[in-house]
Amino acid sequence: MPKVVKLARGPRLEIQVQERYVRGESVHVKVYGEMKIGAKERIYARDLGLRTLQLLMLQPEHGTHNPYTTGVWIYRKGELDNYASVDIFSMAGYEMISTGRVGSLSAATTLPYDGSLWLGFIALGE
């Protein structure tokens, strides 16, 4: 059963697995889960159960033929309680179809109806 964290300021986090690795004097934590987030929202290290956020990998989950791509900028890597800002871009415009032609596809240039997108994530930190 995932641990669900609904933040008042925006994203919803569903943490599936949290693994701790101890090497010498340092402890590394790996977090797997899903988040529902809009573009330009922030994810703080403490929201993921981390002291510092070093890496955040995102995989968009969409049910349409309108693919999305994500970008992440981590503020002050390695410092306590830092955060990551998430950018979401739509690659709407064209779709390859089975006949080999490039057909025009009318697609929204915005996020889904509620302005948020489900993203699978892996986060690394301490």
PDB file of C-alpha atoms in Angstrom:
ATOM      1  CA  MET A   1       0.000   0.000   0.000  1.00  0.00           C
ATOM      2  CA  PRO A   2       1.543   3.321  -1.004  1.00  0.00           C
ATOM      3  CA  LYS A   3       2.106   6.122   1.458  1.00  0.00           C
ATOM      4  CA  VAL A   4      -0.006   9.035   0.163  1.00  0.00           C
ATOM      5  CA  VAL A   5       1.090  12.600   0.831  1.00  0.00           C
ATOM      6  CA  LYS A   6      -1.276  15.372  -0.324  1.00  0.00           C
ATOM      7  CA  LEU A   7       0.396  18.737  -0.021  1.00  0.00           C
ATOM      8  CA  ALA A   8      -1.687  21.868   0.499  1.00  0.00           C
ATOM      9  CA  ARG A   9       0.418  23.818  -1.984  1.00  0.00           C
ATOM     10  CA  GLY A  10       0.025  21.410  -4.862  1.00  0.00           C
ATOM     11  CA  PRO A  11       1.407  17.989  -5.713  1.00  0.00           C
ATOM     12  CA  ARG A  12       0.069  14.637  -4.551  1.00  0.00           C
ATOM     13  CA  LEU A  13       2.744  12.026  -3.814  1.00  0.00           C
ATOM     14  CA  GLU A  14       2.250   8.270  -3.619  1.00  0.00           C
ATOM     15  CA  ILE A  15       5.451   6.731  -2.273  1.00  0.00           C
ATOM     16  CA  GLN A  16       5.643   3.033  -3.195  1.00  0.00           C
ATOM     17  CA  VAL A  17       9.095   2.034  -1.880  1.00  0.00           C
ATOM     18  CA  GLN A  18      11.761   3.713   0.220  1.00  0.00           C
ATOM     19  CA  GLU A  19      15.148   1.956   0.426  1.00  0.00           C
ATOM     20  CA  ARG A  20      18.059   2.888   2.685  1.00  0.00           C
ATOM     21  CA  TYR A  21      21.683   2.044   1.907  1.00  0.00           C
ATOM     22  CA  VAL A  22      24.377   2.440   4.563  1.00  0.00           C
ATOM     23  CA  ARG A  23      27.968   2.780   3.332  1.00  0.00           C
ATOM     24  CA  GLY A  24      30.550   3.756   5.896  1.00  0.00           C
ATOM     25  CA  GLU A  25      29.359   6.915   7.595  1.00  0.00           C
ATOM     26  CA  SER A  26      26.832   7.924   4.941  1.00  0.00           C
ATOM     27  CA  VAL A  27      23.252   6.830   4.399  1.00  0.00           C
ATOM     28  CA  HIS A  28      21.725   6.981   0.912  1.00  0.00           C
ATOM     29  CA  VAL A  29      17.976   6.761   0.374  1.00  0.00           C
ATOM     30  CA  LYS A  30      16.181   5.768  -2.832  1.00  0.00           C
ATOM     31  CA  VAL A  31      12.463   6.567  -3.158  1.00  0.00           C
ATOM     32  CA  TYR A  32      10.134   5.135  -5.830  1.00  0.00           C
ATOM     33  CA  GLY A  33       6.592   6.298  -6.457  1.00  0.00           C
ATOM     34  CA  GLU A  34       4.176   8.429  -8.423  1.00  0.00           C
ATOM     35  CA  MET A  35       3.216  12.067  -8.181  1.00  0.00           C
ATOM     36  CA  LYS A  36       0.429  14.157  -9.636  1.00  0.00           C
ATOM     37  CA  ILE A  37       1.940  17.541 -10.317  1.00  0.00           C
ATOM     38  CA  GLY A  38       1.570  20.595 -12.533  1.00  0.00           C
ATOM     39  CA  ALA A  39       4.330  22.496 -14.274  1.00  0.00           C
ATOM     40  CA  LYS A  40       6.427  24.877 -12.156  1.00  0.00           C
ATOM     41  CA  GLU A  41       5.398  23.232  -8.885  1.00  0.00           C
ATOM     42  CA  ARG A  42       8.064  22.329  -6.340  1.00  0.00           C
ATOM     43  CA  ILE A  43       8.907  19.056  -4.628  1.00  0.00           C
ATOM     44  CA  TYR A  44      10.805  19.480  -1.361  1.00  0.00           C
ATOM     45  CA  ALA A  45      13.199  16.832  -0.056  1.00  0.00           C
ATOM     46  CA  ARG A  46      11.189  16.505   3.178  1.00  0.00           C
ATOM     47  CA  ASP A  47       8.043  15.646   1.157  1.00  0.00           C
ATOM     48  CA  LEU A  48       9.846  12.556  -0.150  1.00  0.00           C
ATOM     49  CA  GLY A  49      11.192  11.579   3.278  1.00  0.00           C
ATOM     50  CA  LEU A  50      14.705  12.811   2.453  1.00  0.00           C
ATOM     51  CA  ARG A  51      17.058  15.266   4.139  1.00  0.00           C
ATOM     52  CA  THR A  52      18.637  16.298   0.828  1.00  0.00           C
ATOM     53  CA  LEU A  53      17.563  15.736  -2.758  1.00  0.00           C
ATOM     54  CA  GLN A  54      20.371  14.755  -5.155  1.00  0.00           C
ATOM     55  CA  LEU A  55      18.539  13.294  -8.170  1.00  0.00           C
ATOM     56  CA  LEU A  56      14.944  13.202  -9.386  1.00  0.00           C
ATOM     57  CA  MET A  57      14.062  11.170 -12.494  1.00  0.00           C
ATOM     58  CA  LEU A  58      10.544  11.536 -13.910  1.00  0.00           C
ATOM     59  CA  GLN A  59       8.532   9.430 -16.365  1.00  0.00           C
ATOM     60  CA  PRO A  60       5.275  10.956 -17.705  1.00  0.00           C
ATOM     61  CA  GLU A  61       2.230   8.715 -17.625  1.00  0.00           C
ATOM     62  CA  HIS A  62      -0.360   9.706 -20.196  1.00  0.00           C
ATOM     63  CA  GLY A  63      -3.306   7.920 -21.721  1.00  0.00           C
ATOM     64  CA  THR A  64      -3.505   9.973 -24.902  1.00  0.00           C
ATOM     65  CA  HIS A  65      -1.409  10.110 -28.045  1.00  0.00           C
ATOM     66  CA  ASN A  66      -0.169  13.509 -26.936  1.00  0.00           C
ATOM     67  CA  PRO A  67       3.246  12.804 -25.410  1.00  0.00           C
ATOM     68  CA  TYR A  68       4.749  14.931 -22.670  1.00  0.00           C
ATOM     69  CA  THR A  69       8.347  15.455 -21.655  1.00  0.00           C
ATOM     70  CA  THR A  70       9.612  16.669 -18.299  1.00  0.00           C
ATOM     71  CA  GLY A  71      12.508  18.684 -17.007  1.00  0.00           C
ATOM     72  CA  VAL A  72      13.811  18.985 -13.453  1.00  0.00           C
ATOM     73  CA  TRP A  73      15.958  21.650 -11.838  1.00  0.00           C
ATOM     74  CA  ILE A  74      17.265  20.841  -8.334  1.00  0.00           C
ATOM     75  CA  TYR A  75      17.979  23.872  -6.183  1.00  0.00           C
ATOM     76  CA  ARG A  76      21.217  23.645  -4.158  1.00  0.00           C
ATOM     77  CA  LYS A  77      22.022  19.957  -4.557  1.00  0.00           C
ATOM     78  CA  GLY A  78      23.316  18.386  -1.364  1.00  0.00           C
ATOM     79  CA  GLU A  79      22.015  21.075   1.001  1.00  0.00           C
ATOM     80  CA  LEU A  80      19.447  20.287   3.661  1.00  0.00           C
ATOM     81  CA  ASP A  81      15.777  20.492   2.685  1.00  0.00           C
ATOM     82  CA  ASN A  82      16.373  21.604  -0.888  1.00  0.00           C
ATOM     83  CA  TYR A  83      13.729  21.332  -3.602  1.00  0.00           C
ATOM     84  CA  ALA A  84      13.220  20.443  -7.249  1.00  0.00           C
ATOM     85  CA  SER A  85      11.222  22.514  -9.713  1.00  0.00           C
ATOM     86  CA  VAL A  86       9.395  20.482 -12.358  1.00  0.00           C
ATOM     87  CA  ASP A  87       8.758  21.624 -15.950  1.00  0.00           C
ATOM     88  CA  ILE A  88       6.302  19.753 -18.187  1.00  0.00           C
ATOM     89  CA  PHE A  89       6.231  20.266 -21.950  1.00  0.00           C
ATOM     90  CA  SER A  90       3.757  19.005 -24.532  1.00  0.00           C
ATOM     91  CA  MET A  91       5.166  17.744 -27.826  1.00  0.00           C
ATOM     92  CA  ALA A  92       1.834  18.143 -29.624  1.00  0.00           C
ATOM     93  CA  GLY A  93       1.638  18.740 -33.314  1.00  0.00           C
ATOM     94  CA  TYR A  94       2.289  15.624 -35.373  1.00  0.00           C
ATOM     95  CA  GLU A  95       1.832  11.903 -35.027  1.00  0.00           C
ATOM     96  CA  MET A  96       3.352   9.106 -37.098  1.00  0.00           C
ATOM     97  CA  ILE A  97       0.585   6.871 -38.408  1.00  0.00           C
ATOM     98  CA  SER A  98       0.730   3.319 -39.752  1.00  0.00           C
ATOM     99  CA  THR A  99       0.636   4.367 -43.427  1.00  0.00           C
ATOM    100  CA  GLY A 100       4.024   6.025 -43.052  1.00  0.00           C
ATOM    101  CA  ARG A 101       2.631   9.514 -43.587  1.00  0.00           C
ATOM    102  CA  VAL A 102       2.972  12.189 -40.981  1.00  0.00           C
ATOM    103  CA  GLY A 103      -0.565  13.184 -40.203  1.00  0.00           C
ATOM    104  CA  SER A 104      -1.580  16.349 -38.472  1.00  0.00           C
ATOM    105  CA  LEU A 105      -2.948  15.813 -34.996  1.00  0.00           C
ATOM    106  CA  SER A 106      -4.907  18.477 -33.241  1.00  0.00           C
ATOM    107  CA  ALA A 107      -3.858  18.297 -29.628  1.00  0.00           C
ATOM    108  CA  ALA A 108      -4.120  20.571 -26.663  1.00  0.00           C
ATOM    109  CA  THR A 109      -1.016  22.548 -25.832  1.00  0.00           C
ATOM    110  CA  THR A 110      -1.833  22.455 -22.140  1.00  0.00           C
ATOM    111  CA  LEU A 111      -1.913  19.797 -19.484  1.00  0.00           C
ATOM    112  CA  PRO A 112      -4.958  17.580 -18.887  1.00  0.00           C
ATOM    113  CA  TYR A 113      -8.262  18.971 -17.577  1.00  0.00           C
ATOM    114  CA  ASP A 114      -7.063  19.661 -14.007  1.00  0.00           C
ATOM    115  CA  GLY A 115      -3.659  21.065 -14.982  1.00  0.00           C
ATOM    116  CA  SER A 116      -1.712  18.150 -13.506  1.00  0.00           C
ATOM    117  CA  LEU A 117      -0.050  15.031 -14.861  1.00  0.00           C
ATOM    118  CA  TRP A 118       0.834  11.715 -13.213  1.00  0.00           C
ATOM    119  CA  LEU A 119       4.594  11.148 -13.194  1.00  0.00           C
ATOM    120  CA  GLY A 120       6.449   8.042 -12.069  1.00  0.00           C
ATOM    121  CA  PHE A 121       9.573   9.049 -10.162  1.00  0.00           C
ATOM    122  CA  ILE A 122      12.819   7.820  -8.657  1.00  0.00           C
ATOM    123  CA  ALA A 123      14.494  10.131  -6.161  1.00  0.00           C
ATOM    124  CA  LEU A 124      17.943   9.764  -4.600  1.00  0.00           C
ATOM    125  CA  GLY A 125      19.219  11.619  -1.572  1.00  0.00           C
ATOM    126  CA  GLU A 126      20.228  11.344   2.045  1.00  0.00           C
TER     127      GLU A 126
END
